[in-house]
Coordinates of N, CA, C and O and ligand atoms in Angstrom, one line a residue:
M1 N -4.3 -3.2 8.6 CA -3.8 -3.0 10.0 C -2.4 -2.4 10.0 O -1.5 -2.9 9.3
P2 N -2.2 -1.4 10.8 CA -0.8 -0.8 10.9 C 0.1 -1.9 11.5 O -0.3 -2.7 12.3
T3 N 1.4 -1.9 11.0 CA 2.4 -2.8 11.5 C 2.7 -2.4 13.0 O 2.8 -1.2 13.3
Q4 N 2.8 -3.3 13.8 CA 3.2 -3.1 15.2 C 4.7 -2.6 15.3 O 5.5 -3.2 14.7
V5 N 4.9 -1.5 16.0 CA 6.3 -1.0 16.1 C 6.7 -1.0 17.6 O 5.9 -0.7 18.5
T6 N 7.9 -1.5 17.8 CA 8.4 -1.5 19.2 C 9.3 -0.3 19.4 O 10.2 0.0 18.6
Y7 N 9.0 0.5 20.5 CA 9.8 1.7 20.8 C 10.8 1.4 21.9 O 10.5 0.5 22.7
P8 N 11.9 2.1 22.0 CA 12.3 3.2 21.2 C 12.7 2.9 19.7 O 13.1 1.7 19.5
V9 N 12.6 3.9 18.8 CA 13.0 3.7 17.5 C 14.1 4.7 17.2 O 14.0 5.9 17.7
A10 N 15.2 4.3 16.6 CA 16.3 5.2 16.3 C 16.1 6.0 15.0 O 15.3 5.6 14.1
G11 N 16.8 7.1 14.9 CA 16.8 7.9 13.6 C 18.1 8.6 13.5 O 18.9 8.7 14.5
S12 N 18.4 9.1 12.3 CA 19.6 9.8 12.1 C 19.5 10.6 10.8 O 18.6 10.4 10.0
C13 N 20.4 11.6 10.7 CA 20.6 12.3 9.4 C 21.3 11.4 8.4 O 21.7 10.3 8.8
Q14 N 21.4 11.9 7.2 CA 22.0 11.1 6.2 C 23.4 10.7 6.4 O 23.9 9.6 6.1
C15 N 24.2 11.7 7.0 CA 25.7 11.4 7.2 C 25.9 10.7 8.6 O 27.0 10.2 8.8
G16 N 24.9 10.7 9.5 CA 25.1 10.0 10.7 C 25.6 10.9 11.9 O 25.8 10.4 13.0
Q17 N 25.9 12.1 11.6 CA 26.4 13.0 12.6 C 25.4 13.3 13.7 O 25.7 13.3 14.9
V18 N 24.1 13.4 13.3 CA 23.0 13.6 14.2 C 22.3 12.2 14.3 O 21.9 11.6 13.3
T19 N 22.1 11.8 15.6 CA 21.2 10.6 15.8 C 20.2 11.0 16.9 O 20.4 11.9 17.6
Y20 N 19.1 10.2 16.9 CA 18.1 10.4 17.9 C 17.4 9.1 18.2 O 17.5 8.1 17.5
S21 N 16.7 9.2 19.4 CA 15.9 8.1 19.8 C 14.5 8.6 20.1 O 14.3 9.5 20.9
L22 N 13.5 8.0 19.5 CA 12.1 8.3 19.7 C 11.5 7.2 20.6 O 11.5 6.0 20.3
K23 N 11.1 7.7 21.9 CA 10.8 6.7 22.9 C 9.4 6.2 22.9 O 9.1 5.1 23.3
T24 N 8.4 7.0 22.3 CA 7.0 6.5 22.3 C 6.4 6.9 20.9 O 7.0 7.7 20.2
A25 N 5.3 6.3 20.6 CA 4.6 6.6 19.3 C 4.3 8.1 19.2 O 3.9 8.7 20.1
P26 N 4.4 8.6 18.0 CA 4.0 10.0 17.7 C 2.5 10.2 18.0 O 1.7 9.2 17.9
L27 N 2.1 11.4 18.3 CA 0.7 11.7 18.6 C -0.1 11.9 17.3 O -1.2 11.5 17.2
V28 N 0.6 12.4 16.3 CA 0.0 12.7 15.0 C 1.0 12.4 13.9 O 2.2 12.7 14.1
I29 N 0.6 11.7 12.8 CA 1.5 11.5 11.7 C 0.9 12.2 10.5 O -0.1 11.6 10.0
A30 N 1.4 13.3 10.1 CA 0.7 14.1 9.0 C 1.6 14.1 7.8 O 2.8 14.2 7.9
A31 N 1.0 13.9 6.6 CA 1.7 14.1 5.3 C 1.2 15.5 4.9 O 0.0 15.8 4.8
C32 N 2.2 16.4 4.7 CA 1.8 17.8 4.2 C 2.3 18.0 2.8 O 3.4 17.8 2.5
H33 N 1.3 18.4 2.0 CA 1.6 18.5 0.5 C 1.8 20.0 0.1 O 1.7 20.3 -1.1
C34 N 1.9 20.9 1.1 CA 2.1 22.3 0.7 C 3.4 22.5 0.0 O 4.3 21.7 0.0
I35 N 3.4 23.7 -0.7 CA 4.6 24.0 -1.5 C 5.9 24.1 -0.7 O 6.9 23.6 -1.1
D36 N 5.8 24.7 0.5 CA 7.0 24.8 1.4 C 7.5 23.4 1.7 O 8.7 23.2 1.8
C37 N 6.6 22.5 2.0 CA 7.0 21.1 2.4 C 7.6 20.4 1.2 O 8.5 19.5 1.4
Q38 N 7.1 20.6 0.0 CA 7.7 20.0 -1.2 C 9.1 20.5 -1.3 O 10.1 19.8 -1.6
K39 N 9.3 21.8 -1.0 CA 10.6 22.4 -1.1 C 11.6 21.8 0.0 O 12.7 21.4 -0.4
L40 N 11.1 21.8 1.2 CA 12.0 21.4 2.3 C 12.4 19.9 2.2 O 13.5 19.5 2.5
S41 N 11.4 19.1 1.7 CA 11.7 17.6 1.6 C 12.4 17.3 0.3 O 12.8 16.2 0.1
A42 N 12.4 18.3 -0.6 CA 12.9 18.1 -2.0 C 12.2 16.9 -2.6 O 12.7 16.1 -3.3
S43 N 10.9 16.8 -2.3 CA 10.1 15.6 -2.8 C 8.6 16.0 -2.9 O 8.3 17.2 -2.9
A44 N 7.7 15.0 -2.9 CA 6.3 15.3 -3.2 C 5.5 15.9 -2.0 O 4.5 16.6 -2.1
F45 N 6.0 15.5 -0.8 CA 5.3 16.0 0.5 C 6.3 15.7 1.6 O 7.3 15.0 1.5
S46 N 6.0 16.3 2.8 CA 6.8 16.1 3.9 C 6.0 15.2 4.9 O 4.8 15.2 4.9
L47 N 6.7 14.5 5.8 CA 6.1 13.7 6.8 C 6.4 14.3 8.1 O 7.6 14.4 8.5
T48 N 5.4 14.7 8.8 CA 5.5 15.4 10.1 C 5.0 14.5 11.2 O 3.8 14.2 11.2
L49 N 5.9 14.2 12.1 CA 5.5 13.4 13.3 C 5.4 14.3 14.5 O 6.5 14.7 15.0
V50 N 4.2 14.6 14.9 CA 4.1 15.4 16.1 C 4.4 14.6 17.3 O 3.7 13.6 17.6
C51 N 5.4 14.9 18.1 CA 5.9 14.1 19.2 C 6.0 15.0 20.4 O 6.3 16.2 20.3
Q52 N 5.9 14.5 21.6 CA 6.2 15.2 22.8 C 7.7 15.4 22.9 O 8.4 14.4 22.7
T53 N 8.1 16.6 23.1 CA 9.5 17.0 23.1 C 10.4 16.1 24.0 O 11.5 15.6 23.6
D54 N 9.8 15.8 25.2 CA 10.6 15.0 26.1 C 10.6 13.5 25.8 O 11.2 12.7 26.5
Q55 N 10.0 13.1 24.7 CA 10.0 11.7 24.2 C 11.1 11.5 23.1 O 11.2 10.4 22.6
V56 N 11.8 12.5 22.8 CA 12.9 12.4 21.8 C 14.2 12.8 22.4 O 14.3 13.9 23.0
E57 N 15.2 12.0 22.2 CA 16.6 12.4 22.7 C 17.5 12.5 21.5 O 17.7 11.6 20.7
F58 N 18.2 13.7 21.4 CA 19.0 14.0 20.2 C 20.5 13.9 20.6 O 20.9 14.3 21.8
R59 N 21.4 13.4 19.7 CA 22.8 13.5 19.9 C 23.4 14.1 18.6 O 22.9 13.9 17.5
G60 N 24.5 14.8 18.8 CA 25.1 15.5 17.7 C 24.8 16.9 17.6 O 24.0 17.4 18.4
Q61 N 25.4 17.6 16.6 CA 25.2 19.0 16.5 C 24.1 19.4 15.5 O 24.1 18.8 14.4
L62 N 23.2 20.3 15.9 CA 22.2 20.7 15.0 C 22.3 22.2 14.7 O 22.7 23.0 15.6
K63 N 22.0 22.6 13.5 CA 22.0 24.0 13.2 C 20.5 24.4 13.0 O 19.6 23.6 12.7
Q64 N 20.2 25.7 13.3 CA 18.9 26.2 13.4 C 18.6 27.3 12.4 O 19.5 28.2 12.1
W65 N 17.4 27.3 11.8 CA 17.0 28.3 10.9 C 15.5 28.6 11.2 O 14.7 27.7 11.4
E66 N 15.2 29.9 11.2 CA 13.8 30.2 11.6 C 13.1 31.0 10.5 O 13.6 31.8 9.8
R67 N 11.8 30.6 10.3 CA 11.0 31.3 9.3 C 9.6 31.5 9.9 O 9.2 30.8 10.8
L68 N 8.9 32.5 9.3 CA 7.5 32.8 9.7 C 6.6 32.1 8.7 O 6.6 32.3 7.5
A69 N 5.8 31.2 9.2 CA 4.8 30.4 8.4 C 3.7 31.4 7.9 O 3.5 32.4 8.6
E70 N 3.0 31.0 6.9 CA 1.9 31.7 6.4 C 0.8 32.0 7.5 O 0.1 33.0 7.5
S71 N 0.7 31.0 8.4 CA -0.3 31.1 9.5 C 0.1 32.1 10.5 O -0.6 32.4 11.4
G72 N 1.4 32.6 10.4 CA 1.9 33.6 11.4 C 2.7 32.9 12.5 O 3.2 33.6 13.3
N73 N 2.6 31.6 12.5 CA 3.4 30.8 13.5 C 4.9 30.9 13.2 O 5.3 30.9 12.0
R74 N 5.7 31.0 14.3 CA 7.2 30.9 14.1 C 7.5 29.5 13.9 O 7.0 28.6 14.6
N75 N 8.4 29.2 13.0 CA 8.8 27.8 12.7 C 10.3 27.7 12.7 O 11.0 28.3 11.9
Q76 N 10.8 27.1 13.8 CA 12.3 26.9 13.8 C 12.6 25.5 13.2 O 12.0 24.5 13.6
A77 N 13.5 25.5 12.3 CA 13.9 24.2 11.6 C 15.3 23.8 12.1 O 16.2 24.7 12.2
F78 N 15.5 22.6 12.5 CA 16.8 22.1 12.9 C 17.3 21.1 11.9 O 16.6 20.1 11.6
F79 N 18.5 21.2 11.6 CA 19.1 20.3 10.6 C 20.6 20.1 10.9 O 21.2 20.8 11.6
C80 N 21.1 19.0 10.2 CA 22.5 18.7 10.4 C 23.4 19.6 9.6 O 23.1 19.8 8.4
P81 N 24.4 20.3 10.2 CA 25.2 21.2 9.5 C 26.1 20.6 8.5 O 26.6 21.3 7.6
E82 N 26.4 19.3 8.6 CA 27.2 18.6 7.6 C 26.5 18.2 6.4 O 26.9 18.6 5.3
C83 N 25.4 17.4 6.5 CA 24.7 16.9 5.3 C 23.4 17.7 5.0 O 22.8 17.5 3.9
G84 N 23.0 18.6 5.9 CA 21.9 19.4 5.6 C 20.5 18.8 5.8 O 19.5 19.4 5.5
N85 N 20.5 17.5 6.2 CA 19.3 16.8 6.4 C 18.4 17.5 7.5 O 18.8 17.8 8.6
R86 N 17.1 17.8 7.2 CA 16.2 18.4 8.1 C 15.8 17.3 9.1 O 15.4 16.2 8.7
I87 N 15.9 17.6 10.4 CA 15.6 16.6 11.4 C 14.2 16.9 12.1 O 13.4 16.0 12.3
Y88 N 14.0 18.2 12.6 CA 12.7 18.5 13.2 C 12.4 20.0 13.1 O 13.3 20.8 12.9
H89 N 11.2 20.3 13.4 CA 10.7 21.7 13.4 C 10.1 21.9 14.8 O 9.6 21.0 15.4
L90 N 10.1 23.2 15.2 CA 9.6 23.5 16.5 C 9.0 24.9 16.4 O 9.6 25.8 15.9
N91 N 7.8 25.1 17.0 CA 7.2 26.4 17.2 C 7.6 26.8 18.6 O 7.2 26.2 19.6
P92 N 8.5 27.8 18.8 CA 9.0 28.2 20.2 C 7.9 28.6 21.1 O 8.1 28.6 22.3
E93 N 6.7 28.9 20.6 CA 5.5 29.1 21.5 C 4.9 27.9 22.0 O 4.0 27.9 22.9
Q94 N 5.2 26.7 21.4 CA 4.7 25.4 21.8 C 5.9 24.5 22.0 O 6.0 23.5 21.3
P95 N 6.7 24.8 23.0 CA 8.0 24.0 23.1 C 7.8 22.6 23.5 O 8.8 21.8 23.4
K96 N 6.6 22.2 24.0 CA 6.4 20.8 24.4 C 6.2 19.8 23.3 O 6.2 18.6 23.5
L97 N 6.0 20.4 22.1 CA 5.7 19.5 20.9 C 6.8 19.8 19.9 O 7.0 20.9 19.5
I98 N 7.4 18.7 19.3 CA 8.2 18.9 18.2 C 7.7 18.1 17.0 O 6.9 17.2 17.2
K99 N 8.1 18.6 15.8 CA 7.6 18.0 14.6 C 8.8 17.3 13.9 O 9.6 17.9 13.2
L100 N 8.9 16.0 14.2 CA 10.0 15.2 13.7 C 9.8 14.9 12.2 O 8.6 14.7 11.8
K101 N 10.8 15.0 11.4 CA 10.7 14.7 10.0 C 10.9 13.2 9.8 O 12.0 12.6 10.0
G102 N 9.8 12.5 9.5 CA 9.7 11.1 9.5 C 10.6 10.3 8.7 O 11.0 9.2 9.1
G103 N 11.1 10.9 7.6 CA 12.0 10.1 6.7 C 13.3 9.8 7.3 O 14.1 9.1 6.7
T104 N 13.6 10.4 8.4 CA 15.0 10.2 9.1 C 14.9 9.0 10.0 O 16.0 8.7 10.6
L105 N 13.8 8.4 10.2 CA 13.7 7.2 11.1 C 14.3 6.0 10.5 O 14.3 5.8 9.2
S106 N 14.9 5.1 11.3 CA 15.5 3.9 10.8 C 14.4 2.8 10.5 O 14.5 2.0 9.6
N107 N 13.3 2.9 11.3 CA 12.2 1.9 11.1 C 11.0 2.7 10.5 O 10.3 3.4 11.2
T108 N 10.9 2.6 9.2 CA 9.8 3.4 8.5 C 8.4 2.8 8.7 O 7.5 3.4 8.2
D109 N 8.3 1.7 9.4 CA 7.0 1.2 9.7 C 6.2 2.2 10.6 O 5.0 2.2 10.7
V110 N 7.0 3.1 11.3 CA 6.3 4.1 12.1 C 5.5 5.0 11.2 O 4.5 5.5 11.7
I111 N 5.9 5.2 10.0 CA 5.4 6.3 9.2 C 4.1 5.8 8.4 O 4.2 5.2 7.4
Q112 N 3.0 5.9 9.1 CA 1.7 5.6 8.4 C 0.8 6.8 8.7 O 0.1 6.9 9.7
P113 N 0.8 7.8 7.7 CA 0.1 9.0 8.0 C -1.4 8.8 8.4 O -2.1 8.0 7.8
N114 N -1.8 9.5 9.5 CA -3.2 9.4 9.8 C -4.0 10.7 9.4 O -5.1 10.9 9.7
V115 N -3.3 11.6 8.7 CA -4.0 12.8 8.2 C -3.1 13.3 7.0 O -1.9 13.2 7.1
H116 N -3.8 13.8 5.9 CA -3.1 14.4 4.8 C -3.6 15.9 4.8 O -4.8 16.1 4.7
V117 N -2.6 16.8 4.8 CA -3.1 18.2 4.7 C -2.5 18.9 3.5 O -1.6 18.5 2.9
W118 N -3.1 20.1 3.2 CA -2.8 20.9 2.0 C -2.9 20.0 0.7 O -2.1 20.2 -0.2
I119 N -3.9 19.2 0.6 CA -4.0 18.4 -0.6 C -4.4 19.2 -1.8 O -4.3 18.7 -2.9
S120 N -4.8 20.5 -1.6 CA -5.0 21.3 -2.8 C -3.7 21.5 -3.6 O -3.8 21.9 -4.8
R121 N -2.5 21.3 -3.0 CA -1.3 21.5 -3.6 C -0.6 20.1 -4.0 O 0.5 20.1 -4.5
K122 N -1.3 19.1 -3.7 CA -0.8 17.7 -3.9 C -0.5 17.4 -5.3 O -1.1 17.9 -6.3
Q123 N 0.6 16.7 -5.6 CA 1.0 16.3 -6.9 C -0.1 15.4 -7.5 O -0.6 14.5 -6.8
K124 N -0.5 15.6 -8.8 CA -1.7 15.0 -9.3 C -1.6 13.5 -9.4 O -2.6 12.8 -9.3
W125 N -0.4 12.9 -9.6 CA -0.3 11.5 -9.7 C -0.5 10.7 -8.4 O -0.6 9.5 -8.4
L126 N -0.4 11.5 -7.3 CA -0.4 10.8 -6.0 C -1.9 10.6 -5.5 O -2.7 11.5 -5.5
E127 N -2.2 9.3 -5.2 CA -3.5 9.0 -4.7 C -3.5 8.7 -3.2 O -2.7 7.9 -2.8
I128 N -4.4 9.3 -2.4 CA -4.4 9.1 -1.0 C -5.3 7.9 -0.7 O -6.4 7.8 -1.2
P129 N -4.8 7.0 0.2 CA -5.6 5.8 0.5 C -7.0 6.2 1.1 O -7.1 7.2 1.8
D130 N -8.0 5.4 0.8 CA -9.3 5.6 1.4 C -9.3 5.6 2.9 O -8.5 4.8 3.5
G131 N -10.2 6.3 3.5 CA -10.3 6.3 5.0 C -9.4 7.2 5.8 O -9.5 7.2 7.0
I132 N -8.5 7.8 5.1 CA -7.6 8.7 5.8 C -8.1 10.2 5.7 O -8.4 10.6 4.6
P133 N -8.3 10.9 6.8 CA -8.8 12.2 6.7 C -7.9 13.2 5.9 O -6.7 13.0 6.0
T134 N -8.5 14.1 5.1 CA -7.7 15.0 4.3 C -8.2 16.4 4.6 O -9.4 16.6 4.9
F135 N -7.4 17.4 4.3 CA -7.7 18.8 4.4 C -7.2 19.5 3.2 O -6.0 19.3 2.8
E136 N -8.0 20.3 2.6 CA -7.6 21.1 1.4 C -6.4 22.0 1.7 O -5.5 22.1 0.9
Q137 N -6.4 22.6 2.9 CA -5.3 23.5 3.3 C -4.9 23.1 4.7 O -4.9 21.9 5.0
Q138 N -4.4 24.1 5.4 CA -4.0 23.9 6.8 C -5.2 23.4 7.6 O -6.3 24.0 7.6
P139 N -5.2 22.3 8.4 CA -6.3 21.9 9.2 C -6.5 22.8 10.4 O -5.5 23.5 10.8
P140 N -7.7 22.9 10.9 CA -7.9 23.7 12.1 C -7.0 23.1 13.2 O -6.8 21.9 13.3
K141 N -6.6 24.0 14.1 CA -5.7 23.6 15.2 C -6.2 22.4 16.0 O -5.4 21.6 16.4
E142 N -7.5 22.3 16.1 CA -8.2 21.2 16.9 C -7.7 19.8 16.4 O -7.7 18.9 17.2
V143 N -7.5 19.7 15.1 CA -7.1 18.4 14.6 C -5.9 17.8 15.3 O -5.9 16.6 15.7
F144 N -4.9 18.7 15.5 CA -3.7 18.2 16.2 C -4.0 18.2 17.7 O -3.6 17.3 18.4
M145 N -4.7 19.2 18.2 CA -4.9 19.3 19.6 C -5.7 18.1 20.2 O -5.4 17.6 21.2
K146 N -6.7 17.7 19.4 CA -7.6 16.6 19.8 C -6.7 15.3 20.0 O -6.9 14.7 21.1
A147 N -5.9 15.0 19.1 CA -5.1 13.8 19.2 C -4.2 13.9 20.4 O -3.9 13.0 21.1
I148 N -3.7 15.1 20.6 CA -2.7 15.3 21.7 C -3.4 15.2 23.1 O -2.9 14.5 24.0
Q149 N -4.6 15.7 23.1 CA -5.4 15.6 24.4 C -5.8 14.2 24.7 O -5.7 13.8 25.8
Q150 N -6.2 13.5 23.6 CA -6.6 12.1 23.8 C -5.4 11.3 24.4 O -5.6 10.5 25.3
E151 N -4.3 11.6 23.9 CA -3.0 10.9 24.4 C -2.8 11.2 25.9 O -2.5 10.4 26.7
E152 N -3.0 12.5 26.2 CA -2.7 12.9 27.6 C -3.7 12.3 28.6 O -3.4 12.1 29.7
T153 N -5.0 12.1 28.2 CA -6.0 11.6 29.1 C -6.1 10.1 29.1 O -6.8 9.5 29.9
A154 N -5.4 9.5 28.1 CA -5.5 8.0 28.0 C -4.9 7.3 29.2 O -4.0 7.8 29.8
Ligands
LIG201 ZN1 24.3 14.7 8.7
LIG202 ZN1 3.6 21.8 4.6

């Protein structure tokens, strides 16, 4: 059973210049094992928490960098200009959803991935727990959209 989490949950960059408050549970919690995510997290995978933009409140100064994803999607990355910690990503064509970088949360009980993507690039020593959906590469858009629509109609 997932640990019960009480919202809001605070988060911050490593130096503390940027802080934020996540007011409600994320819609999707994805672990992405693609090469880009290994690079950006400087680790084995990245934790992406898809949240409604209006459910997160940021304080402090953020710097922005934009890249074009392999999918053709524009991906804006926001990070702390002091310590360089990546805080969230945003596709400007879907401004209502942000992808929060889960490792910056103060309460890591929030982080229980409900999907693993790009497992074709996964590091070999890492084993994914049974019962969690996986995708060899990028999942079809519906995977995220379904969770989001369920939330909206709930
Ligand atoms: Zn910082
Ligand atoms: Zn990735």
